[in-house]
PDB file of C-alpha atoms in Angstrom:
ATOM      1  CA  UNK A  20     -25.016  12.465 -15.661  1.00 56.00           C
ATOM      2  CA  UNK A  21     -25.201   9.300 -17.031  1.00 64.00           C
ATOM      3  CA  UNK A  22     -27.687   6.249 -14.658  1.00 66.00           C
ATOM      4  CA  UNK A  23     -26.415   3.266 -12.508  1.00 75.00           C
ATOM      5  CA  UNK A  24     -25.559   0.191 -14.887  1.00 85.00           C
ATOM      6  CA  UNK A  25     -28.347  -2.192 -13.953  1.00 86.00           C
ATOM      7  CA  UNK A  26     -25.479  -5.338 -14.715  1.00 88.00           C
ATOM      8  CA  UNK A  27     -23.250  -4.035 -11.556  1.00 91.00           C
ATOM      9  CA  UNK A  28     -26.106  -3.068  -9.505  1.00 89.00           C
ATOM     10  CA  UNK A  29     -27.431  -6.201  -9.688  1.00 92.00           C
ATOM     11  CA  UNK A  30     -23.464  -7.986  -9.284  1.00 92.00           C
ATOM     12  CA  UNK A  31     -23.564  -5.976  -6.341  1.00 90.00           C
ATOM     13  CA  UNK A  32     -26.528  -7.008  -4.616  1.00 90.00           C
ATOM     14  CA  UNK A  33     -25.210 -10.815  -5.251  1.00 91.00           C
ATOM     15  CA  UNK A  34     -22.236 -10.215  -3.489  1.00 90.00           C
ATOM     16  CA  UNK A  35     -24.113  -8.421  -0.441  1.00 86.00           C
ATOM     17  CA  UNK A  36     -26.471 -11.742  -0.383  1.00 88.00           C
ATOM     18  CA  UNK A  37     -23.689 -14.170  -0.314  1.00 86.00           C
ATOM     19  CA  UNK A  38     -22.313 -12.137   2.649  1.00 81.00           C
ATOM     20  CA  UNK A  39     -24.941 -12.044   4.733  1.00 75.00           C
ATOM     21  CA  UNK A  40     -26.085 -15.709   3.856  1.00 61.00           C
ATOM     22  CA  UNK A  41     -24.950 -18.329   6.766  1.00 56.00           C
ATOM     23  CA  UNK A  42     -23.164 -20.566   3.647  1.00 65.00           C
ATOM     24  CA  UNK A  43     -23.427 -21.322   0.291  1.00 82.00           C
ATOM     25  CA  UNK A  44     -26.363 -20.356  -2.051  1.00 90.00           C
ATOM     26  CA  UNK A  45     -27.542 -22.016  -5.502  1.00 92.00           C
ATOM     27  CA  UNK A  46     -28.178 -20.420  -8.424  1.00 94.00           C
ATOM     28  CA  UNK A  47     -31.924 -21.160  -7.487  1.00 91.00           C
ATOM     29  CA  UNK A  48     -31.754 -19.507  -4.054  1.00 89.00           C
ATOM     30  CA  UNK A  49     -30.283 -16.071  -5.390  1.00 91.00           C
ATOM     31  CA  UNK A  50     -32.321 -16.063  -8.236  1.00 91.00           C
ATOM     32  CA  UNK A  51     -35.555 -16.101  -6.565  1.00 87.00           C
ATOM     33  CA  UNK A  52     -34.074 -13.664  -3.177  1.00 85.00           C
ATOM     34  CA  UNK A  53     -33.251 -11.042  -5.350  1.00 89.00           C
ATOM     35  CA  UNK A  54     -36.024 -12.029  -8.124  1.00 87.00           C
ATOM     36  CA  UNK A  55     -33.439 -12.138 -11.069  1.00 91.00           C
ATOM     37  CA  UNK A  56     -34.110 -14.648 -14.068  1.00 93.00           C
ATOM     38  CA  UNK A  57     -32.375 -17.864 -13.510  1.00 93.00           C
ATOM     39  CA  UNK A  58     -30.392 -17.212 -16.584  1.00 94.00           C
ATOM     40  CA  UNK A  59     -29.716 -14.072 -15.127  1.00 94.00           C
ATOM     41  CA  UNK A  60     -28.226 -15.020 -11.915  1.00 94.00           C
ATOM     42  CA  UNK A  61     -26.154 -17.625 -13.509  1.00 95.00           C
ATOM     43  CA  UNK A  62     -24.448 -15.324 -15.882  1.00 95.00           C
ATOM     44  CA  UNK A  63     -23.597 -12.602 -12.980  1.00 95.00           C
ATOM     45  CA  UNK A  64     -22.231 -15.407 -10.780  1.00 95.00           C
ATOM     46  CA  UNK A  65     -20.383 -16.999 -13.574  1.00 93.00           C
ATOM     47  CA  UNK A  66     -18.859 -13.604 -14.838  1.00 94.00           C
ATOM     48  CA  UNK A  67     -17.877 -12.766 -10.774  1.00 93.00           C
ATOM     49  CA  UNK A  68     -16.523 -16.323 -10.460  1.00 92.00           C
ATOM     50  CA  UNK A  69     -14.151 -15.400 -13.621  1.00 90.00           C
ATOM     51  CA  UNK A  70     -12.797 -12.513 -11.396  1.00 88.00           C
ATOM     52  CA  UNK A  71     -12.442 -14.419  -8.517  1.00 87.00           C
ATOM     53  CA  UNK A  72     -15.228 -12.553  -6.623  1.00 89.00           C
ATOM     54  CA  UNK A  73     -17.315 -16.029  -5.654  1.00 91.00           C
ATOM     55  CA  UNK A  74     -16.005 -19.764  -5.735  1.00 90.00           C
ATOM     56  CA  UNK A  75     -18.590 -22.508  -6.808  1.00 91.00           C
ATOM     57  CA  UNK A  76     -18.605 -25.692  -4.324  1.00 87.00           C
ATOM     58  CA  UNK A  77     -17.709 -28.855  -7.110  1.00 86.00           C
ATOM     59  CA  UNK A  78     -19.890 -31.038  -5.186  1.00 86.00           C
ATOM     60  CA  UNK A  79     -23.586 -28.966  -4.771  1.00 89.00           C
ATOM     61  CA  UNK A  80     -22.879 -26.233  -7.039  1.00 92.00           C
ATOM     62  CA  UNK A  81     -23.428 -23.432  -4.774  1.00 92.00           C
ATOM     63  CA  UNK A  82     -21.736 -20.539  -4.672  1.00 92.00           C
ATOM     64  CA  UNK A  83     -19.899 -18.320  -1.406  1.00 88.00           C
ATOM     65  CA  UNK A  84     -17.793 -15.160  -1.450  1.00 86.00           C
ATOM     66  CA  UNK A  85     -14.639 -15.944  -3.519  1.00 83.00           C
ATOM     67  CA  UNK A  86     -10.625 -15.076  -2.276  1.00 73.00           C
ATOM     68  CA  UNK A  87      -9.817 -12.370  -4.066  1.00 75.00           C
ATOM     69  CA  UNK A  88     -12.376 -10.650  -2.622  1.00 72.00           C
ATOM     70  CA  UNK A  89     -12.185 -11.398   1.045  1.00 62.00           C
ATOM     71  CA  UNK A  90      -8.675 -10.196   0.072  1.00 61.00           C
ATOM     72  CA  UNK A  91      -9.526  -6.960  -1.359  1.00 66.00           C
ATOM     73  CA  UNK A  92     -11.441  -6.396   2.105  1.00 59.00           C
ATOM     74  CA  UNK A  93      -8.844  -7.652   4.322  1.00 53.00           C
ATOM     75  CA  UNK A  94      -6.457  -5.144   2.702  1.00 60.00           C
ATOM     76  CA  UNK A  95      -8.345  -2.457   2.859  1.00 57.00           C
ATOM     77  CA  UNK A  96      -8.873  -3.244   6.675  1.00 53.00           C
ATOM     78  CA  UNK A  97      -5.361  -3.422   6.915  1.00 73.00           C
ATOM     79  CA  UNK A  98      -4.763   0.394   4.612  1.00 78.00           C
ATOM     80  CA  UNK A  99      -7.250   2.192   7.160  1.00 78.00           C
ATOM     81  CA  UNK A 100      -5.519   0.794  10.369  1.00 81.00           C
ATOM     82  CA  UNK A 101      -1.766   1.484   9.484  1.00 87.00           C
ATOM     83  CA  UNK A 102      -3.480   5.145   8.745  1.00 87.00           C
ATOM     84  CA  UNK A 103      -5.447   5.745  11.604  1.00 86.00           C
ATOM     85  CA  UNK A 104      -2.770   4.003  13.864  1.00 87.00           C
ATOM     86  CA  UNK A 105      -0.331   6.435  12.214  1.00 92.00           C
ATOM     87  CA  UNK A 106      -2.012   9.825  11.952  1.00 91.00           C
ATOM     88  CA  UNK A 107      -0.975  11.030  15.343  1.00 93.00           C
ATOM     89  CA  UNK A 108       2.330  10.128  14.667  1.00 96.00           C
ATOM     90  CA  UNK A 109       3.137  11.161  11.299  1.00 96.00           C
ATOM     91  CA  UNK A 110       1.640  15.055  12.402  1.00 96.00           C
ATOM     92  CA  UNK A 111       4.511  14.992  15.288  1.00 97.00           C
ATOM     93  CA  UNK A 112       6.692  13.830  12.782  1.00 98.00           C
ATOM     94  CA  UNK A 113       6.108  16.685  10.101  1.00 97.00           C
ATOM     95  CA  UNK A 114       6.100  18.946  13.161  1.00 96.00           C
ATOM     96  CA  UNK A 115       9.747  17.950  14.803  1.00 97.00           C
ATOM     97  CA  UNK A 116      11.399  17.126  11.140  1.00 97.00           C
ATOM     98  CA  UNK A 117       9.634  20.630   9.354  1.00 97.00           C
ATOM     99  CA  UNK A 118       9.507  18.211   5.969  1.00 97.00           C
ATOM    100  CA  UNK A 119       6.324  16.770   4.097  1.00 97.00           C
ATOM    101  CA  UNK A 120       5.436  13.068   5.649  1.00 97.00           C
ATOM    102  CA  UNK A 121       4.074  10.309   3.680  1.00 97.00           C
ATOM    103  CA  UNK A 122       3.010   6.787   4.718  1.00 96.00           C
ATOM    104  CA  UNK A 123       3.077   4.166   2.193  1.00 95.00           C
ATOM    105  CA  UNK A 124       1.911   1.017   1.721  1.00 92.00           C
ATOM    106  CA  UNK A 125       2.404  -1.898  -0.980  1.00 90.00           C
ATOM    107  CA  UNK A 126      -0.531  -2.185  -3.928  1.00 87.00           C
ATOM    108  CA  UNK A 127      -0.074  -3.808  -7.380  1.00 83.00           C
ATOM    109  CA  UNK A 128       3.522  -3.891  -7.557  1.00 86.00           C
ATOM    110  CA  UNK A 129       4.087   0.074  -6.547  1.00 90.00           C
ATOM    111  CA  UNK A 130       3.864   2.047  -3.032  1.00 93.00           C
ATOM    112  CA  UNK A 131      -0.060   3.573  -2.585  1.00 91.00           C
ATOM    113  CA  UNK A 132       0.263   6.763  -0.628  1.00 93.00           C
ATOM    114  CA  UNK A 133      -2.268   6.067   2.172  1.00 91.00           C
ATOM    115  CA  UNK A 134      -1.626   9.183   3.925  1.00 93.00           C
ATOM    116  CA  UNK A 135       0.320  12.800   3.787  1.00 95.00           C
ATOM    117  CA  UNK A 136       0.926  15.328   6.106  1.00 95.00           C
ATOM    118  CA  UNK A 137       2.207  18.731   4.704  1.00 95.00           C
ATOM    119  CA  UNK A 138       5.319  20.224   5.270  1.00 95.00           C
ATOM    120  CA  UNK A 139       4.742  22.657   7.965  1.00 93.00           C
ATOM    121  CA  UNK A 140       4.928  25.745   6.168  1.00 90.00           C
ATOM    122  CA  UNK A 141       3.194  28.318   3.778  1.00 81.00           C
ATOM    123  CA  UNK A 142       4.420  27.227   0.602  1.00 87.00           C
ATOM    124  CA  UNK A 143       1.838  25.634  -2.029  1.00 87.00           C
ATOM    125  CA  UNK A 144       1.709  21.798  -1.481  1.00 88.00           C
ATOM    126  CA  UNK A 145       0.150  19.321  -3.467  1.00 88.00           C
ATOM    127  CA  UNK A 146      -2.013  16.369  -1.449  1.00 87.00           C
ATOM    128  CA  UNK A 147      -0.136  12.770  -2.271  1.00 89.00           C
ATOM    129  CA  UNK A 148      -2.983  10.249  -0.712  1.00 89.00           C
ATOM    130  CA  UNK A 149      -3.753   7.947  -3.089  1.00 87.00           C
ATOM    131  CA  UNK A 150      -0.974   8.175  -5.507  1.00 91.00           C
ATOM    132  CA  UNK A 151       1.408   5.580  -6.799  1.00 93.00           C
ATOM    133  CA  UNK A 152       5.011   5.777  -6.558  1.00 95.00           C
ATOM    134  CA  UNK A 153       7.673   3.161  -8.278  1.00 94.00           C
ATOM    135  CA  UNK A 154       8.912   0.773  -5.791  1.00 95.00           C
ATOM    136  CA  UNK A 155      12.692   1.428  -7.059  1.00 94.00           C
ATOM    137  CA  UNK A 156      12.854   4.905  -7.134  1.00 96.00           C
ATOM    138  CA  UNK A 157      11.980   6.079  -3.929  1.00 97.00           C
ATOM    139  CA  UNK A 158      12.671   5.654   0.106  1.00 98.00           C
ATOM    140  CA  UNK A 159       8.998   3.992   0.778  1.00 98.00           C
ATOM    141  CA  UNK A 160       9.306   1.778  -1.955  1.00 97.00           C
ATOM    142  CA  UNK A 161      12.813   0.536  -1.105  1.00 97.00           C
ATOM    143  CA  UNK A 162      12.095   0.145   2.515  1.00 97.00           C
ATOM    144  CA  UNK A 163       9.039  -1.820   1.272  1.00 95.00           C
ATOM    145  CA  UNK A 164      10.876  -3.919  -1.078  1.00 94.00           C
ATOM    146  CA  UNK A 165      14.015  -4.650   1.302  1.00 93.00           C
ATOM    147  CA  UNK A 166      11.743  -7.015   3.371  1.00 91.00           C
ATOM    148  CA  UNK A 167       9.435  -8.366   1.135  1.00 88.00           C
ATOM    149  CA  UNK A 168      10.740 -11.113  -1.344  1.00 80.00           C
ATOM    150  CA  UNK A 169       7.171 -11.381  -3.320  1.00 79.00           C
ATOM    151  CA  UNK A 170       7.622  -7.450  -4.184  1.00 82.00           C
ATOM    152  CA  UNK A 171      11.296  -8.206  -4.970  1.00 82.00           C
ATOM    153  CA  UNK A 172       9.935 -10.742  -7.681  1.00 78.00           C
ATOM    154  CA  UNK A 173       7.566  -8.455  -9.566  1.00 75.00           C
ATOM    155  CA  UNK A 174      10.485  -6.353 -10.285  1.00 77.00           C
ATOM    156  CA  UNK A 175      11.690  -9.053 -11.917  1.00 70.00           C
ATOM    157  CA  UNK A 176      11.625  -9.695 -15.960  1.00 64.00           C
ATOM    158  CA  UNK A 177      10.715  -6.080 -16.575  1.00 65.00           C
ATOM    159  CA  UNK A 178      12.492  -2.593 -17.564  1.00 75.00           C
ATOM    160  CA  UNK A 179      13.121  -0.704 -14.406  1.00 89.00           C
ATOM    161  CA  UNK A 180      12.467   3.531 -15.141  1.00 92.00           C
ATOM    162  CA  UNK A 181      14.989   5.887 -15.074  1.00 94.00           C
ATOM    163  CA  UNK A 182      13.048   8.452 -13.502  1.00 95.00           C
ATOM    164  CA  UNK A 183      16.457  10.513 -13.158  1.00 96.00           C
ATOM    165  CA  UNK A 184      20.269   9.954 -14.041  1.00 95.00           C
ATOM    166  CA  UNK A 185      20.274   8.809 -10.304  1.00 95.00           C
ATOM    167  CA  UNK A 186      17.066   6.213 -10.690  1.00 95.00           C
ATOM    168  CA  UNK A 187      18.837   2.617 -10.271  1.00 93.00           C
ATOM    169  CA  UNK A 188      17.121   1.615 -13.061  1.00 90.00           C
ATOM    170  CA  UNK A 189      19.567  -1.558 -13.278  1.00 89.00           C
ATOM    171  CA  UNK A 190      18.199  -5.473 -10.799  1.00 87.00           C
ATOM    172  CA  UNK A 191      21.807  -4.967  -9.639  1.00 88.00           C
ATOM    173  CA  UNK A 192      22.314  -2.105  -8.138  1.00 91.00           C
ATOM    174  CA  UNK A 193      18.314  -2.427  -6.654  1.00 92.00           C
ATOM    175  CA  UNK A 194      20.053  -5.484  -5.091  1.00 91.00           C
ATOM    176  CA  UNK A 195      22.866  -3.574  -3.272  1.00 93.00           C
ATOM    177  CA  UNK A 196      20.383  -1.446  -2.355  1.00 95.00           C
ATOM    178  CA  UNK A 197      18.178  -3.330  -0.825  1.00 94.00           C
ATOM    179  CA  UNK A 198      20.746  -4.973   1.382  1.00 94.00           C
ATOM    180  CA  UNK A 199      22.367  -1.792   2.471  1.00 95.00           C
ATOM    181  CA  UNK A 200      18.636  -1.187   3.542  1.00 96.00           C
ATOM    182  CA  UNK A 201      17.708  -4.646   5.449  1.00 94.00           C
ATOM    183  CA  UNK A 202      21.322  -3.958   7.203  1.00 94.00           C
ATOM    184  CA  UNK A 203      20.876  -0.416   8.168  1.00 96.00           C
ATOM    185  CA  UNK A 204      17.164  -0.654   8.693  1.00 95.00           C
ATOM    186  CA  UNK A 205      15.989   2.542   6.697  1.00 97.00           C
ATOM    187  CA  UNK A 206      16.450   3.853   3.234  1.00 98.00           C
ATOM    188  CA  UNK A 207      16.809   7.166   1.485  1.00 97.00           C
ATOM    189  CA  UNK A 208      16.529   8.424  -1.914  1.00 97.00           C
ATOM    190  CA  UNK A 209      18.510  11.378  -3.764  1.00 97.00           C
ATOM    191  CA  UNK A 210      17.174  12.879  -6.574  1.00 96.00           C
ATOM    192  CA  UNK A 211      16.214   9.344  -8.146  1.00 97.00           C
ATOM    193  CA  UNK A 212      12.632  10.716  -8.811  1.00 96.00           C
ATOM    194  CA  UNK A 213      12.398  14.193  -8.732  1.00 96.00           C
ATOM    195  CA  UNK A 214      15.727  16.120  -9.284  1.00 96.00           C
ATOM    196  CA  UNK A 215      16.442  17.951  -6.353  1.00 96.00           C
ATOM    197  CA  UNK A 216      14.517  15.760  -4.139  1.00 97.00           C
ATOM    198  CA  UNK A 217      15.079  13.858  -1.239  1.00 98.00           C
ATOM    199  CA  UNK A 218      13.515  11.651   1.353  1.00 98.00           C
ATOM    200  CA  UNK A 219      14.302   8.932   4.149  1.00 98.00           C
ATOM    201  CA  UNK A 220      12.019   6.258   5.559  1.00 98.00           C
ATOM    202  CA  UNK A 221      11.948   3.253   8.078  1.00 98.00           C
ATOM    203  CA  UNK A 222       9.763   0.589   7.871  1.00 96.00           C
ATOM    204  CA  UNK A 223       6.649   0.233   9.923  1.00 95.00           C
ATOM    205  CA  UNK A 224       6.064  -4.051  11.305  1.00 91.00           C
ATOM    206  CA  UNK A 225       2.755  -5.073  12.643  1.00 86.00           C
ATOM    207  CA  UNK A 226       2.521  -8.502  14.693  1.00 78.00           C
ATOM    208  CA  UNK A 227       5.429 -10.788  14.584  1.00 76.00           C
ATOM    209  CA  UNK A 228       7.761  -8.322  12.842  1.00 84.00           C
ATOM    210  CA  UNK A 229       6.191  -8.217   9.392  1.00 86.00           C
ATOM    211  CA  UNK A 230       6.384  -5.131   7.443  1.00 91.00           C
ATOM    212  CA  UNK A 231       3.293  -3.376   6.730  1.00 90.00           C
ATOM    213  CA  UNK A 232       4.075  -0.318   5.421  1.00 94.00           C
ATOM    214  CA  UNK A 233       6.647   2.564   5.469  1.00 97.00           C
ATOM    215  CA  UNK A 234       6.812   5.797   6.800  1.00 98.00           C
ATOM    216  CA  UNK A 235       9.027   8.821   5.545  1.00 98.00           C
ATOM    217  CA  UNK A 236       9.912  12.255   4.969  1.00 98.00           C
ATOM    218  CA  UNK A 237      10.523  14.255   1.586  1.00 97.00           C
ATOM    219  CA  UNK A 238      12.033  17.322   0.698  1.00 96.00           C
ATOM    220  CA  UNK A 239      14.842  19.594  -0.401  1.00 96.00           C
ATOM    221  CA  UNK A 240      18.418  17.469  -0.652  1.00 97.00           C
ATOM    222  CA  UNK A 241      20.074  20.350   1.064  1.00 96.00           C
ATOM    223  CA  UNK A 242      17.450  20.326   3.561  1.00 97.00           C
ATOM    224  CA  UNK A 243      17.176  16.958   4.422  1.00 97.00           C
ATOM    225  CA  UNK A 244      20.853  15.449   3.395  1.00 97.00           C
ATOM    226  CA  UNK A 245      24.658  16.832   4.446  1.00 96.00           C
ATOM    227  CA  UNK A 246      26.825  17.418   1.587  1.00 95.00           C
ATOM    228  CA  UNK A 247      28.082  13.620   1.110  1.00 95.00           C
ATOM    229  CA  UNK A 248      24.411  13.154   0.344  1.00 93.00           C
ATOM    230  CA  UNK A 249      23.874  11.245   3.486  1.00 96.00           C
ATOM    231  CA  UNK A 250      20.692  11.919   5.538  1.00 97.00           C
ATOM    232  CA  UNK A 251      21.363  14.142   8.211  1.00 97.00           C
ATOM    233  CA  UNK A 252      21.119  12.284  11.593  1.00 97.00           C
ATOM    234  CA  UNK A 253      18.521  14.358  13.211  1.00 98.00           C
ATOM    235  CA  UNK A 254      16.059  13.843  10.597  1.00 98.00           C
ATOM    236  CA  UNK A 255      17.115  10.206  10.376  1.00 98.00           C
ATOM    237  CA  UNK A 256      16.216   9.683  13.974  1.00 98.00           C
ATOM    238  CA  UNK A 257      13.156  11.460  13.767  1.00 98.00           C
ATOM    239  CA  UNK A 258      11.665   9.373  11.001  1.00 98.00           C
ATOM    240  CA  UNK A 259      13.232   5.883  12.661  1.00 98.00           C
ATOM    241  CA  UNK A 260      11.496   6.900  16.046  1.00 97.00           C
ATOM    242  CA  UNK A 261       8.118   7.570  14.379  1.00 97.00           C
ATOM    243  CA  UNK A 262       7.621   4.627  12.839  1.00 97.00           C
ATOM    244  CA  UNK A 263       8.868   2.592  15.689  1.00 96.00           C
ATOM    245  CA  UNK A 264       6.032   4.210  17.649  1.00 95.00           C
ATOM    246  CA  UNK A 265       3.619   3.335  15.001  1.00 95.00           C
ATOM    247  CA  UNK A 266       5.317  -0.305  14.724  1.00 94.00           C
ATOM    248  CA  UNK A 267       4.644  -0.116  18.766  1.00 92.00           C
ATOM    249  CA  UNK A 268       1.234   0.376  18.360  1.00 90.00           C
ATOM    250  CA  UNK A 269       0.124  -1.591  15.781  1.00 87.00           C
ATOM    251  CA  UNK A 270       1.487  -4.842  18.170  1.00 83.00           C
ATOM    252  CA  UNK A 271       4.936  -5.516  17.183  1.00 83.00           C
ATOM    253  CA  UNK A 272       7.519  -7.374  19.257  1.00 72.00           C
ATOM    254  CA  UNK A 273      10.710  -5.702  17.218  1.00 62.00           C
ATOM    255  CA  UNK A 274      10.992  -2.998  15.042  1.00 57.00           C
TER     256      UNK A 274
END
């Protein structure tokens, strides 16, 4: 196995400094704290500062924890709270519905899996957590997209996939879509991913109504929709009343 890369180990101890530090730091300071050549240092904190990792001060030069990554940590606060708020929840909902549940949440322009629950059977399942699904292809990601303008706009200016002959691979019919969704309050997919495969979802809203994520069910069509290709109400309900409860708990007002 190849050894730790001395460059990130020491990036990595920078970044621990400035976080434990009561404010900003020179070049000086974390050179001699972590006994790193000046030139060193400065080359670490300048390559970080590219990524947006730590912000220089224009008036002393010092450096403190940049943006992006109080944002990385913020989401990932965010990711583990919508799962552990969720887990009881999405079991009951696997267990009334009989279908595979997933819980999404937005990441880079697609939905990140942040946690799956099998369908409650003994067939051979594949684990989902961590994987990406398109935004336009699929309940989550349509849910997600319906009340989030920002996600809306990185659809924008580029090819949508046609997964399937029923993908809506076209900004148009996404757009109908999406307002059927905000209207209704869920969303469904048939076939546009998978052939043969369906799934519903309803979005989950943390404090003052926001959506945070999106929780749904996947399976069969002729499982999970009547033969219009409509969800079937029971398993509708089920999924709405799930992630209401998980909406509940994680402090919204409405849902």
């Amino acid at each position: 196995m190849p050894g730790p890369i001395q460059s990130i180990e020491r990036a990595a101890a920078i970044l621990r400094l400035l976080a434990r530090g009561s404010g900003r730091l020179g070049v000086g300071e974390i050179a001699e704290s972590l006994e790193l050549a000046k030139g060193t240092a400065h080359g670490i904190l300048r390559t970080l500062q590219g990524v947006g990792f730590v912000e220089q001060d224009r008036d002393t030069g010092k450096y403190q924890l940049g943006a992006a990554l109080l944002h990385l940590g913020t989401s990932y606060l965010d990711v583990n709270e919508l799962r552990s708020r969720a887990i009881n929840w999405a079991d009951a909902l696997a267990a009334r519905s009989g279908e595979a549940v997933r819980i999404g949440a937005p990441l880079e322009g697609r939905v990140l899996v942040v946690h799956h629950v099998f369908r409650p059977d003994d067939s051979l399942q594949t684990l989902d957590v961590g994987a990406m699904l398109p935004l336009h292809a699929t309940a989550l990601g349509k849910v997600l997209l319906a009340f989030d303008v920002t996600l809306v706009a990185s659809l924008r200016g580029g090819e949508l996939e046609a997964y399937t002959r029923r993908t809506l691979a076209s900004p148009t019919a996404v757009k109908r879509a999406l307002a059927k969704v905000r209207e209704a309050g869920w969303a469904s997919e048939l076939g546009e991913m998978t052939p043969g495969e369906a799934g519903i979802a309803a979005p989950i809203r943390g404090h003052g109504g926001i959506v945070v994520g999106a929780m749904g069910i996947s399976g069969a069509v002729e499982r999970l929709c009547d033969p219009d290709g409509s969800p079937k109400p029971s398993l509708l309900g089920f999924v709405r009343d799930a992630a209401r409860a998980v909406s509940r708990d994680l402090g919204a007002s409405r849902w």
